[in-house]
Amino acid sequence: QFLAKNHVDLILLDYEMPVASGLQVFEMLKANENTAHIPVIFLTSKDDKETVMKVLSAKPEKYLLKSMPPEKLLKSVNDFFKGR
């Protein structure tokens, strides 16, 4: 509902969420013509190889770990926008 009423430039998406996994939400976003264009960066604590490979195969913009220092996170997001 929020995305139907608001323009966003980027979605930071966690992998582990209470109702649906981040990957399920990502797939729903990409399947909807109104949200398919919104870039998604996963920001999660999941760093096991299986999860990382599963998410990367869906082709998000980036996969970042919550454990990274805040300044590196900010730089990564800024670099994403500079590249656009």
Coordinates of N, CA, C and O in Angstrom, one line a residue:
Q1 N 0.8 -1.2 0.0 CA 0.0 0.0 0.0 C 0.9 1.3 0.0 O 0.5 2.2 -0.7
F2 N 1.9 1.2 0.8 CA 2.8 2.4 0.8 C 3.4 2.7 -0.5 O 3.4 3.8 -0.9
L3 N 3.9 1.7 -1.2 CA 4.5 1.9 -2.5 C 3.5 2.3 -3.6 O 3.9 3.0 -4.5
A4 N 2.2 2.0 -3.4 CA 1.2 2.5 -4.3 C 1.0 4.0 -4.2 O 0.6 4.6 -5.2
K5 N 1.3 4.5 -3.0 CA 1.0 5.9 -2.8 C 2.2 6.8 -2.7 O 2.1 8.0 -2.7
N6 N 3.4 6.2 -2.7 CA 4.6 7.0 -2.5 C 5.7 6.6 -3.5 O 5.8 5.4 -3.8
H7 N 6.5 7.5 -4.0 CA 7.6 7.3 -4.8 C 8.8 7.0 -4.0 O 9.1 7.8 -3.0
V8 N 9.5 5.9 -4.2 CA 10.8 5.7 -3.5 C 11.9 5.5 -4.6 O 11.7 5.0 -5.7
D9 N 13.1 5.8 -4.2 CA 14.3 5.7 -5.1 C 15.0 4.4 -4.8 O 15.8 3.9 -5.7
L10 N 14.8 3.7 -3.7 CA 15.5 2.5 -3.3 C 14.8 1.8 -2.2 O 14.3 2.5 -1.3
I11 N 14.9 0.5 -2.2 CA 14.4 -0.3 -1.1 C 15.5 -1.0 -0.5 O 16.2 -1.7 -1.2
L12 N 15.7 -0.9 0.9 CA 16.6 -1.7 1.6 C 15.8 -2.8 2.2 O 14.9 -2.5 3.0
L13 N 16.1 -4.0 1.9 CA 15.3 -5.2 2.2 C 16.0 -6.2 3.1 O 17.1 -6.6 2.7
D14 N 15.5 -6.6 4.2 CA 16.1 -7.6 5.0 C 15.7 -9.0 4.5 O 14.7 -9.1 3.8
Y15 N 16.4 -10.0 4.8 CA 16.1 -11.3 4.3 C 15.1 -12.0 5.2 O 14.2 -12.6 4.8
E16 N 15.3 -11.8 6.5 CA 14.5 -12.5 7.5 C 13.4 -11.5 8.0 O 13.7 -10.5 8.6
M17 N 12.1 -11.8 7.7 CA 11.0 -10.9 8.1 C 9.9 -11.8 8.7 O 9.9 -13.0 8.4
P18 N 9.0 -11.2 9.4 CA 8.0 -12.1 10.1 C 7.0 -12.8 9.2 O 6.6 -13.9 9.5
V19 N 6.5 -12.2 8.2 CA 5.4 -12.8 7.4 C 5.9 -13.5 6.1 O 5.6 -14.7 5.9
A20 N 6.8 -12.8 5.4 CA 7.3 -13.4 4.2 C 8.8 -13.2 4.2 O 9.3 -12.2 4.8
S21 N 9.6 -14.0 3.5 CA 11.0 -13.8 3.5 C 11.3 -12.6 2.6 O 10.5 -12.2 1.7
G22 N 12.5 -12.0 2.8 CA 12.9 -10.9 1.9 C 12.9 -11.3 0.4 O 12.6 -10.5 -0.5
L23 N 13.3 -12.5 0.2 CA 13.4 -13.0 -1.2 C 12.0 -13.1 -1.8 O 11.8 -12.7 -2.9
Q24 N 11.0 -13.5 -1.0 CA 9.6 -13.6 -1.5 C 9.1 -12.2 -1.8 O 8.4 -11.9 -2.8
V25 N 9.4 -11.2 -0.9 CA 9.0 -9.8 -1.1 C 9.7 -9.3 -2.4 O 9.0 -8.6 -3.2
F26 N 11.0 -9.6 -2.5 CA 11.7 -9.1 -3.7 C 11.0 -9.6 -5.0 O 10.8 -8.9 -5.9
E27 N 10.7 -10.9 -5.0 CA 10.0 -11.5 -6.1 C 8.7 -10.9 -6.4 O 8.3 -10.7 -7.6
M28 N 7.9 -10.6 -5.4 CA 6.6 -9.9 -5.5 C 6.8 -8.5 -6.1 O 6.1 -8.1 -7.0
L29 N 7.8 -7.8 -5.6 CA 8.1 -6.4 -6.2 C 8.4 -6.5 -7.6 O 7.9 -5.7 -8.4
K30 N 9.3 -7.4 -8.0 CA 9.7 -7.5 -9.4 C 8.6 -8.0 -10.3 O 8.6 -7.7 -11.5
A31 N 7.6 -8.8 -9.8 CA 6.5 -9.3 -10.6 C 5.4 -8.2 -10.8 O 4.6 -8.4 -11.7
N32 N 5.4 -7.2 -10.0 CA 4.4 -6.1 -10.1 C 4.9 -5.0 -11.0 O 6.0 -4.4 -10.7
E33 N 4.2 -4.7 -12.1 CA 4.7 -3.6 -13.0 C 4.8 -2.3 -12.4 O 5.6 -1.5 -12.9
N34 N 4.1 -2.0 -11.3 CA 4.2 -0.7 -10.6 C 5.5 -0.6 -9.7 O 5.9 0.5 -9.3
T35 N 6.1 -1.7 -9.3 CA 7.2 -1.7 -8.4 C 8.5 -2.4 -9.0 O 9.5 -2.3 -8.4
A36 N 8.3 -3.0 -10.2 CA 9.4 -3.7 -10.8 C 10.7 -2.8 -11.1 O 11.8 -3.3 -11.1
H37 N 10.5 -1.6 -11.3 CA 11.6 -0.7 -11.6 C 12.3 -0.2 -10.4 O 13.4 0.4 -10.5
I38 N 11.8 -0.4 -9.2 CA 12.5 0.1 -8.0 C 13.7 -0.8 -7.6 O 13.5 -2.0 -7.5
P39 N 14.8 -0.1 -7.5 CA 16.0 -0.9 -7.2 C 15.9 -1.4 -5.7 O 15.4 -0.7 -4.8
V40 N 16.5 -2.6 -5.5 CA 16.4 -3.2 -4.2 C 17.8 -3.7 -3.8 O 18.5 -4.3 -4.5
I41 N 18.2 -3.3 -2.6 CA 19.5 -3.7 -2.0 C 19.1 -4.5 -0.7 O 18.3 -4.1 0.1
F42 N 19.6 -5.7 -0.7 CA 19.4 -6.5 0.6 C 20.4 -6.1 1.6 O 21.6 -5.9 1.4
L43 N 19.9 -5.8 2.8 CA 20.7 -5.5 4.0 C 20.3 -6.4 5.1 O 19.2 -6.3 5.6
T44 N 21.1 -7.4 5.3 CA 20.7 -8.5 6.2 C 21.9 -9.0 7.0 O 23.1 -8.7 6.7
S45 N 21.6 -9.8 8.0 CA 22.7 -10.5 8.8 C 23.0 -11.9 8.3 O 23.9 -12.5 8.7
K46 N 22.2 -12.3 7.3 CA 22.4 -13.7 6.7 C 23.6 -13.7 5.9 O 23.7 -13.1 4.8
D47 N 24.7 -14.4 6.3 CA 25.9 -14.4 5.5 C 26.3 -15.9 5.2 O 27.4 -16.1 4.7
D48 N 25.4 -16.8 5.3 CA 25.8 -18.2 4.9 C 25.7 -18.3 3.4 O 24.9 -17.6 2.7
K49 N 26.6 -19.1 2.9 CA 26.8 -19.2 1.4 C 25.4 -19.5 0.7 O 25.1 -18.9 -0.4
E50 N 24.7 -20.4 1.2 CA 23.4 -20.9 0.6 C 22.4 -19.7 0.4 O 21.9 -19.5 -0.7
T51 N 22.3 -18.9 1.5 CA 21.4 -17.7 1.4 C 21.9 -16.7 0.4 O 21.1 -16.2 -0.4
V52 N 23.2 -16.4 0.6 CA 23.8 -15.4 -0.3 C 23.6 -15.7 -1.8 O 23.2 -14.9 -2.6
M53 N 23.9 -17.0 -2.1 CA 23.8 -17.4 -3.5 C 22.4 -17.4 -4.0 O 22.1 -17.0 -5.1
K54 N 21.4 -17.8 -3.1 CA 20.0 -17.8 -3.5 C 19.5 -16.4 -3.8 O 18.9 -16.2 -4.8
V55 N 19.9 -15.5 -2.9 CA 19.5 -14.1 -3.1 C 20.2 -13.5 -4.4 O 19.5 -12.8 -5.2
L56 N 21.5 -13.7 -4.5 CA 22.2 -13.1 -5.6 C 21.7 -13.6 -7.0 O 21.7 -12.9 -8.0
S57 N 21.2 -14.9 -7.0 CA 20.6 -15.4 -8.2 C 19.4 -14.7 -8.7 O 19.0 -14.7 -9.8
A58 N 18.7 -14.0 -7.7 CA 17.5 -13.2 -8.1 C 17.9 -11.8 -8.6 O 17.0 -11.1 -9.1
K59 N 19.1 -11.5 -8.5 CA 19.7 -10.3 -9.1 C 19.2 -8.9 -8.4 O 18.8 -8.0 -9.1
P60 N 19.4 -8.8 -7.1 CA 19.2 -7.5 -6.5 C 20.3 -6.6 -6.9 O 21.3 -7.1 -7.4
E61 N 20.2 -5.3 -6.6 CA 21.3 -4.4 -6.9 C 22.6 -4.7 -6.1 O 23.7 -4.7 -6.7
K62 N 22.4 -5.0 -4.8 CA 23.5 -5.4 -4.0 C 23.1 -6.3 -2.9 O 21.9 -6.4 -2.6
Y63 N 24.0 -6.9 -2.2 CA 23.8 -7.7 -1.0 C 24.7 -7.2 0.1 O 26.0 -7.4 -0.1
L64 N 24.2 -6.5 1.1 CA 25.1 -5.9 2.1 C 24.8 -6.6 3.5 O 23.6 -7.0 3.7
L65 N 25.8 -6.6 4.3 CA 25.6 -7.2 5.6 C 25.4 -6.1 6.7 O 26.1 -5.1 6.7
K66 N 24.5 -6.4 7.6 CA 24.2 -5.5 8.7 C 25.4 -5.2 9.6 O 25.5 -4.2 10.2
S67 N 26.3 -6.2 9.6 CA 27.5 -6.0 10.4 C 28.5 -5.0 9.9 O 29.5 -4.7 10.6
M68 N 28.3 -4.5 8.7 CA 29.3 -3.6 8.1 C 29.2 -2.2 8.9 O 28.1 -1.9 9.4
P69 N 30.3 -1.5 9.0 CA 30.3 -0.2 9.7 C 29.3 0.7 9.0 O 29.2 0.7 7.7
P70 N 28.6 1.6 9.7 CA 27.6 2.5 9.1 C 28.2 3.4 8.0 O 27.6 3.6 7.0
E71 N 29.5 3.8 8.2 CA 30.0 4.6 7.1 C 30.3 3.9 5.8 O 30.1 4.4 4.7
K72 N 30.5 2.6 5.9 CA 30.7 1.7 4.7 C 29.3 1.5 4.0 O 29.2 1.5 2.8
L73 N 28.3 1.3 4.9 CA 26.9 1.2 4.3 C 26.5 2.5 3.6 O 26.0 2.4 2.5
L74 N 26.7 3.6 4.2 CA 26.4 4.9 3.6 C 27.2 5.1 2.3 O 26.6 5.5 1.3
K75 N 28.5 4.7 2.3 CA 29.3 4.8 1.1 C 28.7 3.9 0.0 O 28.6 4.3 -1.2
S76 N 28.4 2.7 0.3 CA 27.8 1.8 -0.6 C 26.5 2.3 -1.3 O 26.3 2.2 -2.5
V77 N 25.6 2.8 -0.5 CA 24.4 3.4 -1.0 C 24.7 4.6 -1.8 O 24.1 4.8 -2.9
N78 N 25.6 5.5 -1.4 CA 25.9 6.7 -2.2 C 26.6 6.2 -3.5 O 26.3 6.8 -4.6
D79 N 27.4 5.2 -3.5 CA 28.1 4.8 -4.7 C 27.0 4.2 -5.7 O 27.1 4.4 -6.9
F80 N 26.0 3.6 -5.1 CA 24.9 3.1 -6.0 C 24.2 4.2 -6.7 O 24.0 4.2 -7.9
F81 N 23.9 5.3 -6.0 CA 23.3 6.4 -6.7 C 24.2 7.2 -7.6 O 23.7 7.7 -8.6
K82 N 25.5 7.2 -7.3 CA 26.4 7.9 -8.3 C 26.5 7.1 -9.6 O 26.7 7.7 -10.6
G83 N 26.3 5.8 -9.5 CA 26.4 5.0 -10.7 C 25.1 5.1 -11.6 O 25.1 4.5 -12.7
R84 N 24.1 5.8 -11.2 CA 22.9 5.8 -11.9 C 22.8 7.0 -12.8 O 23.2 8.0 -12.7

